[in-house]
Tab-separated table of C-alpha atoms and ligand atoms in Angstrom:
chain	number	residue	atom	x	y	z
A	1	UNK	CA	-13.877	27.521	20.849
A	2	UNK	CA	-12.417	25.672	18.097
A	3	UNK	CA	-14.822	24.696	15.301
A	4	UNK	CA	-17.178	28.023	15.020
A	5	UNK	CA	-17.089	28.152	11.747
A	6	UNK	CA	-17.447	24.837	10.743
A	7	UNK	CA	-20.343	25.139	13.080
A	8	UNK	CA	-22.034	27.796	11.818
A	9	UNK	CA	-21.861	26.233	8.332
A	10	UNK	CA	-23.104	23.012	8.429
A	11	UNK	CA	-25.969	24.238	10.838
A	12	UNK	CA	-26.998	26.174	7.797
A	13	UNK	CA	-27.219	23.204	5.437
A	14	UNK	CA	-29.100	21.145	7.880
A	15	UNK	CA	-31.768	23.777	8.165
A	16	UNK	CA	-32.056	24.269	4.706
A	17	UNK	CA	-32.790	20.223	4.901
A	18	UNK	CA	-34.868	20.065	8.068
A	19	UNK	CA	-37.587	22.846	6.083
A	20	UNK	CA	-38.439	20.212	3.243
A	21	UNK	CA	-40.972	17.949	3.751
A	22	UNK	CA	-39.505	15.525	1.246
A	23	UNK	CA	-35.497	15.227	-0.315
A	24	UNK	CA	-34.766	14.627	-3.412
A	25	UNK	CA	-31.886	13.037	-4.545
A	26	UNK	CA	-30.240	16.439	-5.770
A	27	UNK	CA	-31.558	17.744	-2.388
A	28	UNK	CA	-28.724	15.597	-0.900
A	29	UNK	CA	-26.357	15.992	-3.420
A	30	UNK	CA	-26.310	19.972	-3.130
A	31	UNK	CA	-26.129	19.183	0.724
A	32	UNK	CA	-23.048	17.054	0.718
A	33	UNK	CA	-21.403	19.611	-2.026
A	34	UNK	CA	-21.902	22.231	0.772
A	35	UNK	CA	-20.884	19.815	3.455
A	36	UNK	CA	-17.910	19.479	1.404
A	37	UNK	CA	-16.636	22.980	0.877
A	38	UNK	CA	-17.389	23.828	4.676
A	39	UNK	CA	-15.241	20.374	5.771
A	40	UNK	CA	-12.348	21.650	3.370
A	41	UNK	CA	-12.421	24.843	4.646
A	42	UNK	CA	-12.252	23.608	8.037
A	43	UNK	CA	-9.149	22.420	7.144
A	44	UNK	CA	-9.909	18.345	7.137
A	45	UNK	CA	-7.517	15.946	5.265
A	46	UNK	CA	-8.681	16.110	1.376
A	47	UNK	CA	-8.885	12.501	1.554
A	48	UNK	CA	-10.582	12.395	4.842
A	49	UNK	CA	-12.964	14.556	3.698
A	50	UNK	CA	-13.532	12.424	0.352
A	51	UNK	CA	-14.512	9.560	2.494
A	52	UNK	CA	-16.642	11.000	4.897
A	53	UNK	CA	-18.988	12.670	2.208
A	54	UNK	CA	-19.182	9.903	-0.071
A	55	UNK	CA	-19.763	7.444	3.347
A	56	UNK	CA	-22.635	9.801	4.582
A	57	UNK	CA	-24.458	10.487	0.684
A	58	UNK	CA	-24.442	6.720	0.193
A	59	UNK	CA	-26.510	6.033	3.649
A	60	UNK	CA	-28.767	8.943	3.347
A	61	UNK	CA	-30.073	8.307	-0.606
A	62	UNK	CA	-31.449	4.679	0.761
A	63	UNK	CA	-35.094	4.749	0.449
A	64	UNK	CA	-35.391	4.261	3.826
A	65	UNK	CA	-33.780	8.042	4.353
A	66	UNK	CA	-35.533	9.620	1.645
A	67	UNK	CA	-39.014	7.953	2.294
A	68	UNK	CA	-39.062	8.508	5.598
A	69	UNK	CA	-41.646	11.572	7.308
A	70	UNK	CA	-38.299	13.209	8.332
A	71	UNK	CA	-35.681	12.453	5.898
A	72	UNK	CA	-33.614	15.884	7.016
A	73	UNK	CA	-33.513	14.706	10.365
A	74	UNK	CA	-32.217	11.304	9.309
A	75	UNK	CA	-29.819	12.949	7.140
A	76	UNK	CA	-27.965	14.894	10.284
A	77	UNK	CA	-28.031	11.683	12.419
A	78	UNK	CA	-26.090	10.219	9.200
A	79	UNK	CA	-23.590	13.222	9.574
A	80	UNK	CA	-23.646	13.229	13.041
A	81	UNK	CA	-22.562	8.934	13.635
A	82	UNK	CA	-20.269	9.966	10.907
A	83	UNK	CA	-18.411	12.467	12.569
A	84	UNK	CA	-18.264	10.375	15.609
A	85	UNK	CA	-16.624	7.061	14.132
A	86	UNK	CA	-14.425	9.594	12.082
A	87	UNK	CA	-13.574	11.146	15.597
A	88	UNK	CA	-12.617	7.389	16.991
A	89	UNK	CA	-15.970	6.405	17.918
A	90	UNK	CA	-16.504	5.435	21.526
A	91	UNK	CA	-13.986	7.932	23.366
A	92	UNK	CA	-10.639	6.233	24.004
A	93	UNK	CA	-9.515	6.354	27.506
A	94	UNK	CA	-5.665	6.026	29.298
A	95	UNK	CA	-4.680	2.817	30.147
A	96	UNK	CA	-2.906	1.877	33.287
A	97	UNK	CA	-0.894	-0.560	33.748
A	98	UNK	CA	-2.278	-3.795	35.383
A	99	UNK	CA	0.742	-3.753	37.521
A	100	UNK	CA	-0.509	-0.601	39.118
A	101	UNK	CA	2.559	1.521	37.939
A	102	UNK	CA	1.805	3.318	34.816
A	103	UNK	CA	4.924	5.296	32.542
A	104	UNK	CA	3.315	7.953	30.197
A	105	UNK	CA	6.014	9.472	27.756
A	106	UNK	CA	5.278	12.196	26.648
A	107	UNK	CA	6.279	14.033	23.427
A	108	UNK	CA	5.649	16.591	21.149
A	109	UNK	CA	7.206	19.598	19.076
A	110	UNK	CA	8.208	22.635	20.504
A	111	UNK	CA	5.525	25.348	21.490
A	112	UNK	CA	2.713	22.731	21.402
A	113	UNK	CA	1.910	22.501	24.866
A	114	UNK	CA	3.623	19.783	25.980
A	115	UNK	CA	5.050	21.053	29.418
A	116	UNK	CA	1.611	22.854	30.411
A	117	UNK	CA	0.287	19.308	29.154
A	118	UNK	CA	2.202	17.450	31.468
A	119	UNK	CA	0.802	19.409	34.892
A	120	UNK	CA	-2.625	19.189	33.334
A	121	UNK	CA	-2.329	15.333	33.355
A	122	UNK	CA	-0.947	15.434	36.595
A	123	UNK	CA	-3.828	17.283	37.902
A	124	UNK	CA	-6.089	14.982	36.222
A	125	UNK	CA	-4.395	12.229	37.599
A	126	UNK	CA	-4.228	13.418	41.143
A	127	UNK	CA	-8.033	14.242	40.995
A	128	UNK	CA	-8.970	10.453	39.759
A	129	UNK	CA	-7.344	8.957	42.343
A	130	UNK	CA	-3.773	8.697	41.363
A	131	UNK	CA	-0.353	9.584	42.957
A	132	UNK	CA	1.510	10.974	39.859
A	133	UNK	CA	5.501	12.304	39.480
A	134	UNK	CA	6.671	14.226	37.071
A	135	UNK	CA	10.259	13.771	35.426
A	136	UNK	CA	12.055	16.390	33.460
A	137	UNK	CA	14.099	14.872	30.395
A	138	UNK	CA	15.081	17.869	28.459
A	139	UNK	CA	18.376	17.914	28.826
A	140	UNK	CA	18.413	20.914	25.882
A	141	UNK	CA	16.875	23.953	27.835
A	142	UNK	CA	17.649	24.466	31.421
A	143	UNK	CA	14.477	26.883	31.122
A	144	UNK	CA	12.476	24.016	30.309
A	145	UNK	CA	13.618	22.199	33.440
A	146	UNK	CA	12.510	25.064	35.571
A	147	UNK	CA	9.754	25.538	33.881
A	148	UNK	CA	8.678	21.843	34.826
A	149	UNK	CA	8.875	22.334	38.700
A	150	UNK	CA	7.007	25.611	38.360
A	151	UNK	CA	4.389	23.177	36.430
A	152	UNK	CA	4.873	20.829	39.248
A	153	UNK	CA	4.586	23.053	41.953
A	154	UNK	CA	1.501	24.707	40.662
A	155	UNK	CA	-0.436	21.425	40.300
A	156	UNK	CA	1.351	20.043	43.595
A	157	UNK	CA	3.277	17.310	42.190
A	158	UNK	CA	6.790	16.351	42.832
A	159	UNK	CA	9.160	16.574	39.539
A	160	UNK	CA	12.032	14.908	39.521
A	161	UNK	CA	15.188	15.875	37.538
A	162	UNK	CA	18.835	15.559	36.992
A	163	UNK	CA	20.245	18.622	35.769
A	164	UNK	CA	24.205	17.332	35.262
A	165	UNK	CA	23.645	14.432	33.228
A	166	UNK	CA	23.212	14.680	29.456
A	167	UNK	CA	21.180	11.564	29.105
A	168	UNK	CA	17.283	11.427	28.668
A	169	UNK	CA	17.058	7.712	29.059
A	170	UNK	CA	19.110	7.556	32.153
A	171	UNK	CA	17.206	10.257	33.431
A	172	UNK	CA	14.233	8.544	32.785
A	173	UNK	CA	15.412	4.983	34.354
A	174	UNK	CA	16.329	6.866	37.520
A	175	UNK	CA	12.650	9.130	37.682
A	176	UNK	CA	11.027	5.618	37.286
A	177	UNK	CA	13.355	4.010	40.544
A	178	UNK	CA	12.567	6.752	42.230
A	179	UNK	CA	8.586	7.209	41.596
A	180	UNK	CA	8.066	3.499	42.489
A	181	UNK	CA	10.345	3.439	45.227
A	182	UNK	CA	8.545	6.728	46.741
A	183	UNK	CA	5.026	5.089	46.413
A	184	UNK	CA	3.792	6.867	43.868
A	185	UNK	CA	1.974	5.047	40.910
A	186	UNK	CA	2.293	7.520	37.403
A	187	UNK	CA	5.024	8.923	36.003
A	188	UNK	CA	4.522	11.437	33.518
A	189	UNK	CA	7.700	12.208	31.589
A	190	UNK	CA	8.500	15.040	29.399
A	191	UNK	CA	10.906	15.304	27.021
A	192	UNK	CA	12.287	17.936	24.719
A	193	UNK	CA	11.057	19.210	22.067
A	194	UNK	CA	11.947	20.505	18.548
A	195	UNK	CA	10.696	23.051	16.065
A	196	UNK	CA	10.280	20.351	13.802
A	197	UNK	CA	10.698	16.387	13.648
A	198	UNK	CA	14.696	15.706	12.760
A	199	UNK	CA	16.399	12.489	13.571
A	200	UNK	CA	18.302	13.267	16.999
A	201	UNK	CA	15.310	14.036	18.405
A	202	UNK	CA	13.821	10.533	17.182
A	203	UNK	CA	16.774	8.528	17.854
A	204	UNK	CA	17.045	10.115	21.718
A	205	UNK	CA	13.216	9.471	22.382
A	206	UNK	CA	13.587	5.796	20.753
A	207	UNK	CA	16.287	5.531	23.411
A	208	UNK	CA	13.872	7.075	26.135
A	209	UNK	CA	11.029	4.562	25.178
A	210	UNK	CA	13.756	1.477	25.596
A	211	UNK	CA	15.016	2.429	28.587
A	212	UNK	CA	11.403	2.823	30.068
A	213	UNK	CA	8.847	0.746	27.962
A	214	UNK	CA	6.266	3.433	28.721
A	215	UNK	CA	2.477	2.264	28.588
A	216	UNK	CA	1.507	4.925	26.577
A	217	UNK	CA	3.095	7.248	24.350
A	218	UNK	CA	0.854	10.605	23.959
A	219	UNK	CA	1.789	13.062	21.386
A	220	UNK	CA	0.982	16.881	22.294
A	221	UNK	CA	0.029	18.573	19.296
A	222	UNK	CA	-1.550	22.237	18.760
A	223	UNK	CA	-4.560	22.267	16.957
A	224	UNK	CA	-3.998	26.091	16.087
A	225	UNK	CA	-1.566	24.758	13.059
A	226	UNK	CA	-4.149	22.617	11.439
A	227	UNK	CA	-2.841	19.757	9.160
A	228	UNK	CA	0.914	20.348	10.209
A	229	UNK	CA	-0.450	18.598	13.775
A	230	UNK	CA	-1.378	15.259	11.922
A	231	UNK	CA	1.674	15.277	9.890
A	232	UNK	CA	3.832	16.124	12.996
A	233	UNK	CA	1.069	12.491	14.246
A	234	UNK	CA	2.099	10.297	11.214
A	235	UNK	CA	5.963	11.576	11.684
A	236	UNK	CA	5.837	10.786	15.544
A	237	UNK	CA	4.090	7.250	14.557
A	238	UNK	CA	5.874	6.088	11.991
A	239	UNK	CA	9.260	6.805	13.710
A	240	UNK	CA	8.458	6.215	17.714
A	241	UNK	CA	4.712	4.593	17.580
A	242	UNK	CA	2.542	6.536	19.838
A	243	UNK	CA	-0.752	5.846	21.635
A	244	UNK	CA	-2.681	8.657	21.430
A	245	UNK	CA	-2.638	12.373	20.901
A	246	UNK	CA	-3.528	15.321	23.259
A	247	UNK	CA	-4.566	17.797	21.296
A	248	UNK	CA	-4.071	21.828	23.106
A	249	UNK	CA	-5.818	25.138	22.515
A	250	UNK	CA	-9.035	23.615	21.499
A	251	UNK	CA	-9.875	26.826	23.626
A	252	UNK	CA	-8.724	28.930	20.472
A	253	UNK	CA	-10.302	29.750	16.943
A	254	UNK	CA	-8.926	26.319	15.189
A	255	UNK	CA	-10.792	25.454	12.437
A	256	UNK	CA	-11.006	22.210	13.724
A	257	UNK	CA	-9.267	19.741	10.719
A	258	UNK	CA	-6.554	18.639	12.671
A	259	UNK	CA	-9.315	17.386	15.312
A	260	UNK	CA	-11.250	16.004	12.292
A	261	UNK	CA	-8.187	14.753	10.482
A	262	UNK	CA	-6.125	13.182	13.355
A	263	UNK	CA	-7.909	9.734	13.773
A	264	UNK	CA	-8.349	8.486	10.490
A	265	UNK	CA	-4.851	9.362	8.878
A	266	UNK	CA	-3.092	8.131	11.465
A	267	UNK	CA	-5.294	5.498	13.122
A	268	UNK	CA	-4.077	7.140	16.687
A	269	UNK	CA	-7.327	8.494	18.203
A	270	UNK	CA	-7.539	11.968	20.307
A	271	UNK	CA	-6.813	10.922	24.041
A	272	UNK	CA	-7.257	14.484	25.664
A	273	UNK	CA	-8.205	18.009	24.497
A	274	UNK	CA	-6.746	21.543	26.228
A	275	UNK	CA	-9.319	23.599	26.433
A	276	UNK	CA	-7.062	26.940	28.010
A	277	UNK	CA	-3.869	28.052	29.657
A	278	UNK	CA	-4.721	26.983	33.554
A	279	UNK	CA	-4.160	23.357	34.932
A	280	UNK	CA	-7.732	22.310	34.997
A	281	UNK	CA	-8.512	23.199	31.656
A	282	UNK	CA	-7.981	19.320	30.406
A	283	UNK	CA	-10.991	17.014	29.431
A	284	UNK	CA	-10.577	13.463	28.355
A	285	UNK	CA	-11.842	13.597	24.932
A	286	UNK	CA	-15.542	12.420	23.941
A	287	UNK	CA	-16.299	11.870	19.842
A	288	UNK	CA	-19.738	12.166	20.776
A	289	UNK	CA	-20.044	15.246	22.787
A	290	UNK	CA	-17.337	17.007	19.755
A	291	UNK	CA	-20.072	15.840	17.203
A	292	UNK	CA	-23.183	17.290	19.138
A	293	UNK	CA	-20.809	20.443	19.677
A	294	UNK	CA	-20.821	21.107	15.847
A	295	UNK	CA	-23.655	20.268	15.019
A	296	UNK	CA	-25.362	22.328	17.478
B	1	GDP	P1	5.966	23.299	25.041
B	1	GDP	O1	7.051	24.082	24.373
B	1	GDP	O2	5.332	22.335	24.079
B	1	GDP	O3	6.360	22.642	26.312
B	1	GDP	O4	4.780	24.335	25.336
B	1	GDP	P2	4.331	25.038	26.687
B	1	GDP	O5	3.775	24.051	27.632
B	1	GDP	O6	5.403	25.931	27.167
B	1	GDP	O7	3.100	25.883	26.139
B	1	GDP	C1	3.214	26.867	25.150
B	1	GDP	C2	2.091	27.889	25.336
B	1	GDP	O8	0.830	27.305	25.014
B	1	GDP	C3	1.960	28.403	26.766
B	1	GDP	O9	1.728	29.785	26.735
B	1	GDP	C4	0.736	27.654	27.309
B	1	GDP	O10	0.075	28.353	28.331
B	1	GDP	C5	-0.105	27.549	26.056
B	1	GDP	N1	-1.083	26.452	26.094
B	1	GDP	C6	-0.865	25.145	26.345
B	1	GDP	N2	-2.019	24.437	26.251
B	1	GDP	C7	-2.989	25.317	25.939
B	1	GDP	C8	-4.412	25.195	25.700
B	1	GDP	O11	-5.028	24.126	25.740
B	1	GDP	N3	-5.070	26.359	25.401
B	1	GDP	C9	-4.436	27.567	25.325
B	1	GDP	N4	-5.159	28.628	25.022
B	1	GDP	N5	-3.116	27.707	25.532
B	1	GDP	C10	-2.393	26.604	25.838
């Protein structure tokens, strides 16, 4: 599980703080230097991490903290609301469409997790209720096609492609006839994806997004590579927009700064987290259960 480390460290300064009776000023300030190192290491934004310590040592030297019979306490419910706002708060959920037909595009670089991502969502979808299709758009990697209706038929889902035409956003136009016509009331499209941001692949999901006018754009990104996944976020936002981000192998040994890092650099808060390889293993994402997670 992503964040061990980070864990293990912070859990360490907090006991240190929970075993005094009273803090002192420098108390806190060795704290938050700690707090700092283990946030770094983790991998958070430098900036990010600026913030967030100077936000949680101004709160927790008010007399009110330091006077109180258990300042250490009050000190890790400081660090702990912290983390949560820095997180995005109250967790941010999927919006459908008030129509009652709801177009998620979705993107991501290459290797992220994207395609898994897709019959994950499906699956989610399907178990709260909703008829889902998938639609293949890569029109790059035949592979990736199949790979889709493998996805599909795994999760039980119908995935629609066109394999002749050489056009994402007529693809797309065609799924979204189809899906509505057929009753169902999600379509979940996925589209190719590069080893790193370039402008074809911008300009042909700008097209996609035109064509469609999904409801939400959610950006799959690995949290394995750290602060590459938020810049691949502010590159995917600043060219396309997006919604939200889905953010895989949470499962794995990330260090966690992409999690911690995602939110607040690109304002885009963490829709969904992967938490392994099979089609279940997708949770909607909760700030506050992450926070209680690492802080043990
Ligand atoms: P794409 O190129 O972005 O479409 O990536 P794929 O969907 O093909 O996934 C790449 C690899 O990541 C596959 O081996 C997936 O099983 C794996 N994967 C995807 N999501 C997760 C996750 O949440 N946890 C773990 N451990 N592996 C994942």
């Amino acid at each position: 599980m992503a964040f061990e480390s980070l864990s293990d460290k912070l859990q360490g300064v907090f006991k240190k703080l929970k075993g005094k009776g009273v803090l002192t000023e420098a108390d806190i300030n060795d704290a938050m230097r700690e707090v700092k190192l283990a946030l770094l290491e983790a991998d958070v934004n430098f900036k990010v991490v600026k913030d967030f310590v100077a936000a949680v040592k101004e709160k927790s030297l008010g007399s009110d903290v330091l006077e109180s019979l258990t300042p250490g306490q009050q000190v890790i419910k400081i660090v702990n609301d912290e983390l949560v706002s820095l997180m995005g708060g109250a967790n941010s959920k999927l919006t459908y469409s008030p129509r009652g037909f709801t177009v998620l595009l979705m993107v991501g670089l290459q290797g992220t997790g994207k395609t898994t991502t897709c019959g994950k969502l499906a699956n989610y979808l399907k178990k709260n209720g909703k008829k889902p299709m998938l639609c293949a758009c890569d029109i790059y990697r035949p592979a990736a096609i199949d790979q889709l209706e493998v996805v599909g038929k795994n999760v039980d889902v119908p995935v629609f492609t066109m394999r002749e035409c050489r056009e994402p956003e007529v693809i797309a136009q065609h799924a979204l006839k189809e899906a509505e016509l057929r009753g169902y009331d999600v379509l979940i499209v996925d589209t190719a994806g590069r080893l790193q941001i370039d402008e074809a692949l911008m300009d042909e999901l700008v097209r996609v997004k035109k064509a469609i006018k999904p409801h939400e754009i959610l950006l799959v990104v690995d949290a394995m590579t750290g602060q590459d996944a938020v810049n691949a976020a502010t590159g995917f936002d600043e060219t396309l927009g997006i919604d939200g981000v889905i953010m895989t192998k949470m499962d794995g040994d990330a260090r966690g700064g992409a999690a911690l890092s995602v939110k607040q650099v690109t304002g885009k808060p963490i829709k969904f987290i992967g938490m392994g390889e099979k089609f279940d293993a997708l949770e909607p994402f909760h700030p506050e259960r992450m926070a209680s997670r690492i802080l043990g």
